[in-house]
CSV table of C-alpha atoms in Angstrom, one decimal:
chain,number,residue,atom,x,y,z
Y,1,MET,CA,-0.2,-0.2,0.0
Y,2,LEU,CA,2.7,2.4,1.1
Y,3,ARG,CA,4.7,1.4,-2.2
Y,4,ARG,CA,1.3,2.1,-4.3
Y,5,ASN,CA,0.9,5.9,-2.3
Y,6,THR,CA,4.3,6.9,-3.2
Y,7,SER,CA,4.2,5.9,-6.9
Y,8,ASN,CA,0.9,7.9,-7.0
Y,9,VAL,CA,2.7,11.0,-5.7
Y,10,LEU,CA,5.7,10.8,-7.8
Y,11,THR,CA,3.2,10.3,-10.6
Y,12,LYS,CA,1.3,13.3,-10.2
Y,13,LYS,CA,4.5,15.3,-9.3
Y,14,VAL,CA,5.6,14.2,-12.9
Y,15,ASN,CA,2.2,15.1,-14.5
Y,16,SER,CA,2.4,18.5,-12.7
Y,17,ILE,CA,5.8,19.1,-14.0
Y,18,ARG,CA,4.8,18.1,-17.8
Y,19,SER,CA,2.0,20.6,-17.2
Y,20,ILE,CA,4.0,23.3,-16.5
Y,21,LEU,CA,6.4,22.4,-19.4
Y,22,ILE,CA,3.6,22.8,-22.0
Y,23,ILE,CA,2.2,26.1,-20.7
Y,24,LEU,CA,6.1,27.2,-21.2
Y,25,SER,CA,6.1,25.7,-24.6
Y,26,ILE,CA,2.9,27.6,-25.5
Y,27,PHE,CA,4.1,30.9,-23.6
Y,28,ILE,CA,7.5,30.8,-25.9
Y,29,LEU,CA,5.4,30.0,-29.1
Y,30,LEU,CA,3.3,33.2,-28.3
Y,31,PHE,CA,6.2,35.2,-27.2
Y,32,THR,CA,8.3,34.8,-30.4
Y,33,SER,CA,5.5,35.1,-32.7
Y,34,ILE,CA,3.8,38.3,-31.3
Y,35,PRO,CA,6.3,41.9,-31.6
Y,36,SER,CA,7.4,43.7,-28.7
Y,37,PRO,CA,4.6,45.4,-27.3
Y,38,SER,CA,6.2,48.8,-26.6
Y,39,TYR,CA,6.4,49.1,-30.3
Y,40,ALA,CA,3.7,47.3,-31.5
Y,41,LYS,CA,1.2,49.2,-29.6
Y,42,SER,CA,2.8,52.6,-30.4
Y,43,ALA,CA,3.6,52.3,-34.4
Y,44,LYS,CA,0.9,53.3,-36.6
Y,45,THR,CA,0.8,51.8,-40.0
Y,46,LEU,CA,2.2,54.7,-42.3
Y,47,PRO,CA,0.2,55.0,-45.8
Y,48,LEU,CA,2.0,54.3,-48.6
Y,49,SER,CA,1.4,54.9,-52.3
Y,50,LYS,CA,3.9,54.0,-55.3
Y,51,GLU,CA,1.6,56.2,-57.5
Y,52,THR,CA,2.0,60.0,-57.4
Y,53,VAL,CA,-0.4,63.0,-57.8
Y,54,ASP,CA,0.3,65.8,-60.2
Y,55,GLY,CA,1.5,69.2,-58.7
Y,56,SER,CA,2.3,71.3,-61.3
Y,57,PRO,CA,1.6,74.9,-60.4
Y,58,ALA,CA,-1.6,76.2,-62.0
Y,59,THR,CA,-1.1,78.0,-65.3
Y,60,GLY,CA,-3.1,80.0,-67.7
Y,61,SER,CA,-4.1,83.5,-68.2
Y,62,SER,CA,-4.8,85.8,-65.0
Y,63,LEU,CA,-6.6,88.2,-66.9
Y,64,ALA,CA,-9.0,85.0,-68.0
Y,65,VAL,CA,-9.4,84.1,-64.3
Y,66,ALA,CA,-10.5,87.6,-63.3
Y,67,ASN,CA,-13.0,88.0,-66.0
Y,68,SER,CA,-14.4,84.4,-65.0
Y,69,LYS,CA,-15.1,86.1,-61.7
Y,70,GLY,CA,-17.6,88.5,-63.0
Y,71,TYR,CA,-15.0,91.4,-64.1
Y,72,SER,CA,-15.0,92.5,-67.8
Y,73,ILE,CA,-11.3,93.8,-67.7
Y,74,ASP,CA,-9.9,94.5,-71.6
Y,75,GLN,CA,-7.2,92.4,-72.9
Y,76,ARG,CA,-4.5,95.2,-72.9
Y,77,TYR,CA,-4.5,94.7,-68.9
Y,78,SER,CA,-3.4,91.6,-69.1
Y,79,PRO,CA,-0.2,91.1,-67.2
Y,80,ALA,CA,3.3,90.6,-68.7
Y,81,GLY,CA,4.1,88.1,-65.9
Y,82,THR,CA,2.6,86.8,-62.7
Y,83,ILE,CA,3.5,84.2,-60.0
Y,84,ILE,CA,2.2,83.1,-56.3
Y,85,THR,CA,4.1,81.2,-53.9
Y,86,GLU,CA,3.7,79.9,-50.5
Y,87,ILE,CA,6.5,81.4,-48.4
Y,88,LYS,CA,7.6,78.3,-45.9
Y,89,THR,CA,8.5,75.8,-48.6
Y,90,GLY,CA,8.9,78.4,-51.6
Y,91,GLN,CA,6.5,76.2,-53.7
Y,92,ILE,CA,5.0,77.9,-56.8
Y,93,LEU,CA,1.1,77.5,-56.9
Y,94,TRP,CA,0.5,79.8,-60.1
Y,95,ASP,CA,2.8,80.5,-62.9
Y,96,GLU,CA,2.3,82.7,-66.1
Y,97,ASN,CA,5.2,83.9,-67.7
Y,98,SER,CA,7.0,84.4,-64.6
Y,99,THR,CA,10.5,84.2,-66.2
Y,100,VAL,CA,9.9,87.1,-68.5
Y,101,GLU,CA,12.2,89.5,-68.1
Y,102,TRP,CA,10.8,93.2,-67.4
Y,103,THR,CA,11.3,96.1,-65.3
Y,104,PRO,CA,10.5,96.2,-61.6
Y,105,ALA,CA,10.3,100.1,-61.6
Y,106,SER,CA,10.1,101.2,-58.4
Y,107,MET,CA,9.9,97.8,-56.7
Y,108,SER,CA,13.8,98.1,-57.5
Y,109,LYS,CA,13.9,99.8,-54.1
Y,110,LEU,CA,12.9,96.7,-52.0
Y,111,MET,CA,16.6,95.5,-52.8
Y,112,THR,CA,17.8,98.8,-50.7
Y,113,ILE,CA,15.7,97.8,-48.2
Y,114,ALA,CA,16.9,94.2,-48.2
Y,115,LEU,CA,20.3,95.5,-47.8
Y,116,THR,CA,19.5,97.9,-45.1
Y,117,TYR,CA,18.0,95.2,-43.0
Y,118,ASP,CA,21.1,93.3,-43.5
Y,119,ALA,CA,23.1,95.9,-42.0
Y,120,ILE,CA,20.8,96.1,-39.2
Y,121,LYS,CA,21.2,92.4,-38.6
Y,122,GLU,CA,25.0,93.1,-38.7
Y,123,GLY,CA,24.8,95.6,-36.0
Y,124,LYS,CA,25.8,98.4,-38.5
Y,125,LEU,CA,22.4,100.6,-37.8
Y,126,SER,CA,19.2,100.1,-36.2
Y,127,ILE,CA,15.6,100.6,-37.3
Y,128,ASP,CA,15.9,103.9,-35.1
Y,129,THR,CA,19.1,105.4,-36.4
Y,130,VAL,CA,18.6,108.9,-37.1
Y,131,VAL,CA,19.5,110.5,-40.5
Y,132,PRO,CA,20.0,114.0,-41.4
Y,133,VAL,CA,18.8,115.5,-44.8
Y,134,LYS,CA,21.9,116.3,-47.1
Y,135,GLU,CA,22.1,118.7,-49.8
Y,136,ARG,CA,22.4,115.9,-52.4
Y,137,HIS,CA,18.9,114.3,-50.8
Y,138,ALA,CA,16.9,117.7,-51.2
Y,139,ARG,CA,18.4,117.7,-55.0
Y,140,VAL,CA,17.0,114.4,-55.6
Y,141,SER,CA,13.8,114.9,-53.8
Y,142,ALA,CA,13.6,118.0,-56.2
Y,143,ASN,CA,13.7,116.0,-59.6
Y,144,SER,CA,10.4,115.8,-61.0
Y,145,ASN,CA,11.1,112.9,-63.0
Y,146,LEU,CA,11.0,110.6,-59.6
Y,147,SER,CA,8.2,109.6,-57.2
Y,148,ASN,CA,9.2,111.8,-53.9
Y,149,ASN,CA,8.4,113.3,-50.6
Y,150,LYS,CA,9.9,117.0,-50.0
Y,151,MET,CA,13.2,116.3,-48.2
Y,152,GLN,CA,14.4,119.8,-46.6
Y,153,ILE,CA,17.8,120.8,-45.1
Y,154,GLY,CA,17.6,120.6,-41.1
Y,155,ALA,CA,15.1,117.8,-41.5
Y,156,SER,CA,16.3,114.1,-40.0
Y,157,TYR,CA,14.6,110.9,-40.2
Y,158,THR,CA,14.9,107.6,-38.7
Y,159,VAL,CA,15.7,104.2,-40.6
Y,160,GLY,CA,11.9,103.1,-40.3
Y,161,GLU,CA,10.5,106.3,-41.3
Y,162,LEU,CA,12.5,106.3,-44.5
Y,163,MET,CA,11.3,102.5,-45.3
Y,164,GLU,CA,7.7,104.1,-44.9
Y,165,LEU,CA,8.5,106.7,-47.2
Y,166,ILE,CA,10.0,104.3,-49.7
Y,167,ALA,CA,6.7,101.9,-49.0
Y,168,VAL,CA,3.8,104.6,-49.8
Y,169,PRO,CA,5.0,107.5,-51.7
Y,170,SER,CA,8.1,105.6,-53.3
Y,171,SER,CA,10.5,108.3,-52.4
Y,172,ALA,CA,13.9,108.1,-54.5
Y,173,ALA,CA,15.1,110.7,-51.8
Y,174,ALA,CA,14.7,108.4,-48.8
Y,175,THR,CA,16.3,105.8,-51.2
Y,176,TYR,CA,19.4,107.8,-51.5
Y,177,MET,CA,19.5,108.7,-47.7
Y,178,LEU,CA,19.3,104.7,-46.7
Y,179,MET,CA,22.2,103.9,-49.5
Y,180,ASP,CA,24.7,106.8,-48.4
Y,181,LEU,CA,24.4,104.8,-44.9
Y,182,LEU,CA,25.3,102.0,-46.7
Y,183,ALA,CA,28.0,102.6,-49.4
Y,184,PRO,CA,30.3,105.4,-50.3
Y,185,ASP,CA,28.9,105.9,-53.9
Y,186,ILE,CA,26.1,104.8,-56.2
Y,187,ASP,CA,28.4,102.6,-58.3
Y,188,THR,CA,29.3,100.6,-55.3
Y,189,PHE,CA,26.0,100.3,-53.9
Y,190,VAL,CA,24.9,99.1,-57.5
Y,191,THR,CA,27.3,96.3,-57.3
Y,192,MET,CA,26.1,95.4,-53.6
Y,193,MET,CA,22.5,94.9,-55.1
Y,194,ASN,CA,23.6,92.8,-57.8
Y,195,ASN,CA,25.7,90.6,-55.5
Y,196,LYS,CA,22.7,90.5,-53.4
Y,197,ALA,CA,20.4,89.7,-56.0
Y,198,LYS,CA,22.8,86.5,-57.2
Y,199,GLU,CA,22.9,85.2,-53.4
Y,200,LEU,CA,19.3,85.3,-53.3
Y,201,GLY,CA,18.9,83.1,-56.7
Y,202,MET,CA,17.7,85.9,-58.8
Y,203,VAL,CA,19.2,84.7,-61.9
Y,204,ASN,CA,17.6,87.1,-64.2
Y,205,THR,CA,17.9,90.2,-62.5
Y,206,LYS,CA,20.3,93.1,-63.0
Y,207,TYR,CA,20.4,96.5,-61.2
Y,208,VAL,CA,22.2,99.4,-62.8
Y,209,ASN,CA,20.4,101.9,-60.0
Y,210,PRO,CA,18.6,101.8,-56.7
Y,211,ILE,CA,15.5,104.0,-58.0
Y,212,GLY,CA,13.9,101.6,-61.1
Y,213,VAL,CA,14.0,104.3,-63.8
Y,214,LEU,CA,16.3,105.2,-66.9
Y,215,ASN,CA,19.7,106.1,-65.7
Y,216,VAL,CA,19.7,109.6,-67.6
Y,217,LEU,CA,16.7,110.5,-65.6
Y,218,LEU,CA,19.0,110.6,-62.4
Y,219,GLY,CA,20.8,113.2,-63.7
Y,220,LYS,CA,24.4,114.1,-61.9
Y,221,GLU,CA,23.2,111.8,-59.4
Y,222,GLY,CA,23.2,108.7,-61.2
Y,223,PRO,CA,25.5,105.9,-61.8
Y,224,SER,CA,28.4,105.7,-64.3
Y,225,GLY,CA,27.3,103.5,-67.2
Y,226,ASP,CA,24.8,103.6,-70.2
Y,227,PRO,CA,22.9,106.4,-69.5
Y,228,TYR,CA,19.4,104.6,-71.2
Y,229,ALA,CA,20.2,101.3,-69.4
Y,230,ASP,CA,17.1,100.4,-66.9
Y,231,ASN,CA,17.0,97.4,-64.3
Y,232,TYR,CA,15.5,94.4,-65.3
Y,233,THR,CA,13.9,91.0,-63.7
Y,234,THR,CA,11.1,88.7,-63.6
Y,235,ALA,CA,8.2,88.0,-61.2
Y,236,LYS,CA,10.2,84.5,-60.1
Y,237,ASP,CA,13.1,86.6,-59.3
Y,238,TYR,CA,10.9,89.1,-57.2
Y,239,ALA,CA,9.3,86.4,-55.4
Y,240,CYS,CA,12.8,85.1,-54.2
Y,241,LEU,CA,13.4,88.8,-52.9
Y,242,CYS,CA,9.9,89.2,-51.4
Y,243,THR,CA,10.2,85.9,-49.6
Y,244,TYR,CA,13.5,86.6,-48.3
Y,245,LEU,CA,12.4,90.1,-46.5
Y,246,VAL,CA,9.2,88.9,-45.0
Y,247,THR,CA,10.9,85.4,-43.8
Y,248,ASN,CA,13.9,87.2,-42.3
Y,249,TYR,CA,12.9,90.7,-41.6
Y,250,PRO,CA,8.9,90.4,-40.6
Y,251,ASP,CA,9.4,93.8,-39.1
Y,252,LEU,CA,9.2,95.6,-42.4
Y,253,LEU,CA,5.6,94.4,-42.5
Y,254,ASN,CA,4.9,96.8,-39.8
Y,255,HIS,CA,6.2,99.8,-42.5
Y,256,THR,CA,4.3,98.4,-45.4
Y,257,ILE,CA,1.0,97.3,-44.2
Y,258,ASN,CA,-0.7,101.1,-44.6
Y,259,ALA,CA,-1.5,102.4,-48.2
Y,260,ASN,CA,-1.3,105.9,-47.0
Y,261,LEU,CA,1.3,107.6,-44.6
Y,262,VAL,CA,1.2,110.8,-42.8
Y,263,SER,CA,5.1,111.3,-42.0
Y,264,LYS,CA,6.7,113.6,-39.4
Y,265,PRO,CA,3.5,114.7,-37.9
Y,266,GLY,CA,3.2,117.5,-35.8
Y,267,THR,CA,6.5,119.0,-37.1
Y,268,PRO,CA,7.2,121.3,-39.8
Y,269,TYR,CA,7.9,118.8,-42.1
Y,270,GLU,CA,4.4,116.7,-42.0
Y,271,GLU,CA,3.4,115.4,-45.1
Y,272,HIS,CA,0.2,113.5,-46.3
Y,273,PHE,CA,0.4,110.4,-48.6
Y,274,GLU,CA,-1.8,108.6,-50.5
Y,275,GLY,CA,-0.2,105.2,-51.9
Y,276,HIS,CA,-1.6,103.0,-54.5
Y,277,ASN,CA,-1.4,99.4,-53.2
Y,278,TYR,CA,-5.3,99.1,-53.2
Y,279,SER,CA,-5.1,95.6,-51.8
Y,280,LEU,CA,-4.1,96.6,-48.5
Y,281,PRO,CA,-6.5,96.8,-45.5
Y,282,GLY,CA,-9.0,99.5,-45.6
Y,283,GLU,CA,-8.3,100.0,-49.5
Y,284,LYS,CA,-11.1,99.6,-52.7
Y,285,TYR,CA,-9.6,96.2,-53.3
Y,286,ALA,CA,-8.4,95.1,-49.9
Y,287,PHE,CA,-7.7,91.4,-50.0
Y,288,PRO,CA,-8.2,89.3,-46.6
Y,289,GLY,CA,-4.8,89.0,-44.8
Y,290,ALA,CA,-2.9,91.3,-46.8
Y,291,ASP,CA,-0.2,93.4,-44.9
Y,292,GLY,CA,2.9,94.4,-47.5
Y,293,ILE,CA,4.4,94.6,-49.6
Y,294,LYS,CA,5.2,97.4,-52.7
Y,295,THR,CA,3.8,98.7,-55.9
Y,296,GLY,CA,5.7,99.9,-58.7
Y,297,SER,CA,5.1,101.9,-62.1
Y,298,ALA,CA,7.0,103.5,-65.3
Y,299,ARG,CA,7.4,103.6,-68.8
Y,300,LYS,CA,6.7,99.4,-69.4
Y,301,GLY,CA,3.6,99.2,-67.2
Y,302,TYR,CA,2.1,98.8,-63.7
Y,303,ASN,CA,3.6,96.4,-61.2
Y,304,TYR,CA,3.1,95.4,-57.9
Y,305,SER,CA,4.0,93.0,-55.0
Y,306,LEU,CA,1.7,91.6,-52.2
Y,307,THR,CA,2.1,89.5,-49.2
Y,308,ALA,CA,-1.2,87.7,-47.4
Y,309,LYS,CA,-1.8,85.4,-44.5
Y,310,GLN,CA,-4.6,83.2,-44.0
Y,311,GLY,CA,-4.7,80.8,-41.0
Y,312,ASN,CA,-0.9,79.3,-41.1
Y,313,THR,CA,-0.5,79.9,-45.0
Y,314,ARG,CA,1.3,82.9,-46.1
Y,315,MET,CA,1.3,83.5,-49.7
Y,316,ILE,CA,3.7,86.2,-52.0
Y,317,GLU,CA,2.2,87.4,-55.3
Y,318,ILE,CA,4.0,89.3,-57.9
Y,319,VAL,CA,2.3,91.1,-60.9
Y,320,LEU,CA,4.3,92.7,-63.7
Y,321,GLY,CA,3.4,94.7,-66.6
Y,322,VAL,CA,0.0,95.8,-66.6
Y,323,SER,CA,-0.7,97.9,-69.6
Y,324,VAL,CA,1.6,100.9,-69.9
Y,325,TRP,CA,2.6,104.1,-68.1
Y,326,GLY,CA,0.1,106.7,-68.5
Y,327,ASP,CA,-3.3,104.4,-68.2
Y,328,SER,CA,-4.3,105.4,-65.1
Y,329,SER,CA,-6.7,102.6,-64.9
Y,330,ALA,CA,-3.9,100.0,-64.5
Y,331,GLU,CA,-3.4,101.0,-61.2
Y,332,SER,CA,-6.8,99.3,-60.3
Y,333,MET,CA,-6.9,96.6,-63.2
Y,334,ARG,CA,-3.7,95.0,-61.4
Y,335,HIS,CA,-5.4,94.5,-58.2
Y,336,LEU,CA,-8.5,93.2,-59.7
Y,337,ILE,CA,-6.3,90.4,-61.7
Y,338,GLY,CA,-4.0,89.7,-58.8
Y,339,ASN,CA,-6.5,89.1,-56.2
Y,340,SER,CA,-8.4,87.1,-58.6
Y,341,ILE,CA,-5.6,84.4,-58.8
Y,342,LEU,CA,-4.7,84.9,-55.3
Y,343,GLU,CA,-8.5,83.9,-54.2
Y,344,ASP,CA,-8.1,80.9,-56.2
Y,345,ALA,CA,-4.3,80.0,-54.5
Y,346,PHE,CA,-5.6,80.4,-50.8
Y,347,ALA,CA,-8.9,78.5,-51.8
Y,348,LYS,CA,-7.2,75.7,-53.3
Y,349,TYR,CA,-4.0,75.3,-51.0
Y,350,GLU,CA,-3.0,75.4,-47.1
Y,351,TYR,CA,0.3,75.0,-45.4
Y,352,ARG,CA,-0.1,72.4,-42.7
Y,353,LYS,CA,0.9,69.2,-40.9
Y,354,VAL,CA,0.6,66.1,-43.0
Y,355,LEU,CA,2.2,63.9,-40.3
Y,356,SER,CA,3.2,64.1,-36.6
Y,357,ALA,CA,6.5,62.9,-35.0
Y,358,GLY,CA,6.3,59.6,-33.7
Y,359,LYS,CA,6.8,55.4,-34.5
Y,360,TYR,CA,5.1,53.9,-37.4
Y,361,SER,CA,5.3,50.5,-39.3
Y,362,VAL,CA,6.6,50.9,-42.7
Y,363,LYS,CA,7.2,47.8,-44.8
Y,364,GLY,CA,7.6,45.5,-42.1
Y,365,LYS,CA,9.8,47.9,-40.1
Y,366,ILE,CA,9.6,50.4,-37.4
Y,367,ILE,CA,10.4,54.0,-38.0
Y,368,GLU,CA,10.6,57.1,-35.8
Y,369,VAL,CA,9.9,60.4,-37.6
Y,370,LYS,CA,11.3,62.7,-34.9
Y,371,GLU,CA,9.7,66.3,-35.8
Y,372,ASP,CA,6.4,67.2,-37.0
Y,373,PHE,CA,6.3,67.2,-41.0
Y,374,TYR,CA,4.9,70.3,-42.6
Y,375,ASP,CA,4.1,71.1,-46.4
Y,376,CYS,CA,2.2,72.8,-48.8
Y,377,VAL,CA,-1.0,70.8,-50.1
Y,378,PRO,CA,-4.1,71.1,-51.4
Y,379,LYS,CA,-7.0,71.5,-49.0
Y,380,ASP,CA,-8.5,68.0,-50.0
Y,381,TYR,CA,-5.6,66.3,-50.2
Y,382,LYS,CA,-5.1,63.1,-47.9
Y,383,PRO,CA,-1.5,62.3,-47.2
Y,384,LYS,CA,0.5,59.3,-48.7
Y,385,PHE,CA,4.2,58.8,-48.7
Y,386,ILE,CA,6.9,57.6,-50.3
Y,387,CYS,CA,9.8,56.3,-48.0
Y,388,ASP,CA,13.4,56.3,-49.0
Y,389,PHE,CA,15.3,54.1,-46.6
Y,390,LYS,CA,18.7,54.8,-47.9
Y,391,ASN,CA,18.3,58.5,-46.9
Y,392,LYS,CA,16.1,57.9,-44.0
Y,393,LYS,CA,13.9,60.6,-45.8
Y,394,LEU,CA,9.9,60.6,-46.2
Y,395,LYS,CA,8.4,62.8,-48.8
Y,396,LEU,CA,4.7,63.0,-50.2
Y,397,ASN,CA,3.5,61.5,-53.4
Y,398,ILE,CA,3.2,64.7,-55.1
Y,399,SER,CA,5.2,64.9,-58.5
Y,400,ASN,CA,6.0,67.9,-60.6
Y,401,ARG,CA,5.9,70.6,-57.9
Y,402,GLN,CA,8.1,73.6,-58.7
Y,403,TYR,CA,10.0,76.0,-56.1
Y,404,LEU,CA,11.9,79.0,-56.1
Y,405,ASN,CA,15.7,79.0,-56.2
Y,406,GLY,CA,16.9,78.1,-53.1
Y,407,PHE,CA,14.1,76.0,-52.1
Y,408,ALA,CA,13.6,72.1,-52.0
Y,409,GLU,CA,10.9,69.7,-51.8
Y,410,PRO,CA,9.8,69.1,-48.2
Y,411,SER,CA,10.8,66.1,-46.6
Y,412,ALA,CA,10.9,64.4,-42.9
Y,413,SER,CA,13.3,62.6,-41.6
Y,414,PHE,CA,13.4,59.3,-39.8
Y,415,ASP,CA,15.5,56.7,-37.7
Y,416,LEU,CA,15.3,53.0,-38.1
Y,417,VAL,CA,13.8,51.6,-34.6
Y,418,LYS,CA,13.4,47.7,-35.3
Y,419,ALA,CA,12.2,45.2,-37.7
Y,420,SER,CA,8.3,44.2,-37.4
Y,421,SER,CA,7.3,40.3,-37.2
Y,422,GLU,CA,6.7,40.6,-40.7
Y,423,ASN,CA,9.9,41.6,-41.9
Y,424,SER,CA,11.3,38.8,-39.4
Y,425,ALA,CA,9.2,36.4,-40.8
Y,426,LYS,CA,10.4,37.3,-44.1
Y,427,ALA,CA,14.2,37.2,-43.1
Y,428,LYS,CA,13.1,33.5,-41.9
Y,429,GLY,CA,12.1,32.6,-45.0
Y,430,ASN,CA,15.0,33.5,-46.9
Y,431,GLY,CA,17.3,32.1,-44.6
Y,432,LYS,CA,18.6,35.0,-42.9
Y,433,SER,CA,18.5,35.8,-39.2
Y,434,LYS,CA,17.8,39.2,-37.3
Y,435,PRO,CA,19.3,40.4,-34.4
Y,436,LEU,CA,17.3,39.8,-31.1
Y,437,SER,CA,16.3,42.8,-29.1
Y,438,ILE,CA,17.4,43.5,-25.4
Y,439,THR,CA,13.9,42.2,-24.2
Y,440,SER,CA,13.8,39.0,-26.5
Y,441,THR,CA,17.2,38.3,-25.1
Y,442,LEU,CA,16.8,38.7,-21.9
Y,443,MET,CA,13.2,36.7,-21.7
Y,444,SER,CA,15.1,34.1,-23.9
Y,445,ILE,CA,17.5,33.6,-21.5
Y,446,PHE,CA,15.0,33.1,-18.6
Y,447,VAL,CA,12.9,30.8,-20.2
Y,448,ILE,CA,15.9,28.5,-21.1
Y,449,SER,CA,17.0,28.6,-17.4
Y,450,LEU,CA,13.7,28.0,-15.7
Y,451,VAL,CA,13.2,25.1,-18.2
Y,452,ALA,CA,16.9,23.8,-17.5
Y,453,ALA,CA,15.9,24.0,-13.6
Y,454,ILE,CA,12.9,22.2,-14.3
Y,455,LEU,CA,14.6,19.2,-16.3
Y,456,VAL,CA,17.3,19.3,-13.5
Y,457,LEU,CA,14.4,18.5,-11.2
Y,458,ILE,CA,12.7,15.6,-13.2
Y,459,TYR,CA,15.9,13.7,-13.4
Y,460,THR,CA,16.5,14.5,-9.7
Y,461,LEU,CA,13.1,13.3,-8.9
Y,462,ARG,CA,13.3,10.0,-11.4
Y,463,ARG,CA,16.8,9.1,-9.9
Y,464,ASN,CA,15.6,9.3,-6.4
Y,465,LYS,CA,12.4,7.3,-7.4
Y,466,ARG,CA,14.6,4.6,-8.9
Y,467,ALA,CA,16.9,4.4,-5.9
Y,468,HIS,CA,13.9,3.9,-3.8
Y,469,ASP,CA,12.2,1.4,-5.5
Y,470,SER,CA,15.8,-0.4,-5.7
Y,471,ARG,CA,15.9,-0.1,-2.0
Y,472,ARG,CA,12.7,-1.5,-1.4
Y,473,ARG,CA,13.3,-4.8,-3.6
Y,474,HIS,CA,16.3,-5.3,-2.2
Y,475,ARG,CA,14.5,-5.2,1.7
Y,476,HIS,CA,11.8,-7.5,0.2
Y,477,ARG,CA,14.7,-10.1,-1.0
Y,478,ARG,CA,16.1,-9.9,2.3
Y,479,GLY,CA,12.6,-10.4,4.1
C-alpha cells in the first residue's frame, strides 16, 4: 500500500511538471510570434503610395481668371508675368510667364530695404538710427522725373521712417538716404545690389541703379555707365526677394501694411501721402490677410508685390507689366487681376502638418519620425508617402512640384527603430537571421534557465524514485 501511494505521488509530480512544460512551450510560442509590445502598441501604419499625384503649378491667363469671376477687364491689362508662391516651402502655386524679363520700376527700392535690414542684423545701424537730410538728398527730392517726398535741409528721419517713405510715396530721396548709410557711392551700392540678387538666386535680374528708372533720369546723381540702361528682373526673381524680406525681416510688414502715410506728424516737415497698393487693408480692393509689400510703375507698365496670410498659410504674389505708363486705370486693374488668382490659390492650398512625429510601421520595419512634417498641399489632399530607406527620408507622393531658387521639396527625416514581425518572418524565409532585441534576449535566457531547472528537477525525482524502488526490492528479498 505504501509503495502504491509513493508511486502515485511521484506520478502526480511528473504530470504537474509536464503541464508546466506545456504551458511554457505555449508561452514561448506566443512570445516569439508577437512583436515587442512597446513598439506594436505605439507604431501606426504609414500610408504609402507607389503612384503620385500631379503637383504642377496652375498656369494660364490671370486676366481670364479675373473675368471668370464677373469682371470685364480689357485685354490690354493682361500682365506680362505673374507668380504666386507659398512662403515656407517656396512652392510655386501659380505661374504665368514668371521668367519673362521686365522692369521692376519702383519695386527696385525693395533691394535697398533688404540691404538695410542686412546691415541692421549685422549691428551696423538700427531701425531707429537717425539720418539727416543732406544737400544731395534735397536735390534728388526736387527731381520731377522721380517719385518723391519733399526733403528739406535741417530735417532728419529714422531708418524706419525712411522705409515707410519708400513703401508709400516711393521716395527716391529716402532711397538715397539709406544708400548713403551703406555705401560710399552709387556705383558701389549697385554692385552690392547685384551681389545680393545673385545670393538670393535672382538669376534673371540686373540692377543699374537703386531707383528703377533710366539712368539718365537721375542726372548728376546717377551711376556711371549707359545712361539709357534700366533695371530688369522677372516675377519669379522678385518672389525670391519678397520671400527673403518677409521671412527674415517680418518687421518690414509694420512699415508696408498701410497704403497711406502721414510723415513727421506735428513737425514743420509733416507730409500726407496716399499710396496705390489697393489690396492693402482699408483700400477699395482690400484682400483678406494682406499686409505688404510694394507697388512699382514706370514706362513699361504697372507692377505690384503683395503678401497675405490666412490661417497658417502665407503667400507671396508678384504682378508685372499691366498696360503701359499713363493708363491710370491700370493701377486698379492690376489689383483686380492679382486678387483673383490669389483668391484661387488660398481656396485650393494650405500649409499644414501632414504627419505627426512618432513611430510608424513601414514595409515591415518600425521607423521613428523625430519632428512634425509640414508641407503646402491641396486642402482636399489625404497624405500618402514615399519612403526612402537609404537616405532615411519621407516625402509626399506629389510629383512635378516647382520651387523658387534656394528651396527644395519638403521631406521628413526618420530613424530605423526595429524590424517588425512581418519582416522577421520574411528574413526567416530567406534563410537570414535578425538580431534579437534586448528584451527578447533576456526573456529567452530566463525561459531557457527555467526549463533547465525543471529538467534537472525531473531528472532528480526520477533518479530518487529508481533508488527508492531499488532499496525496497532489496529489503523485500532480504525479508
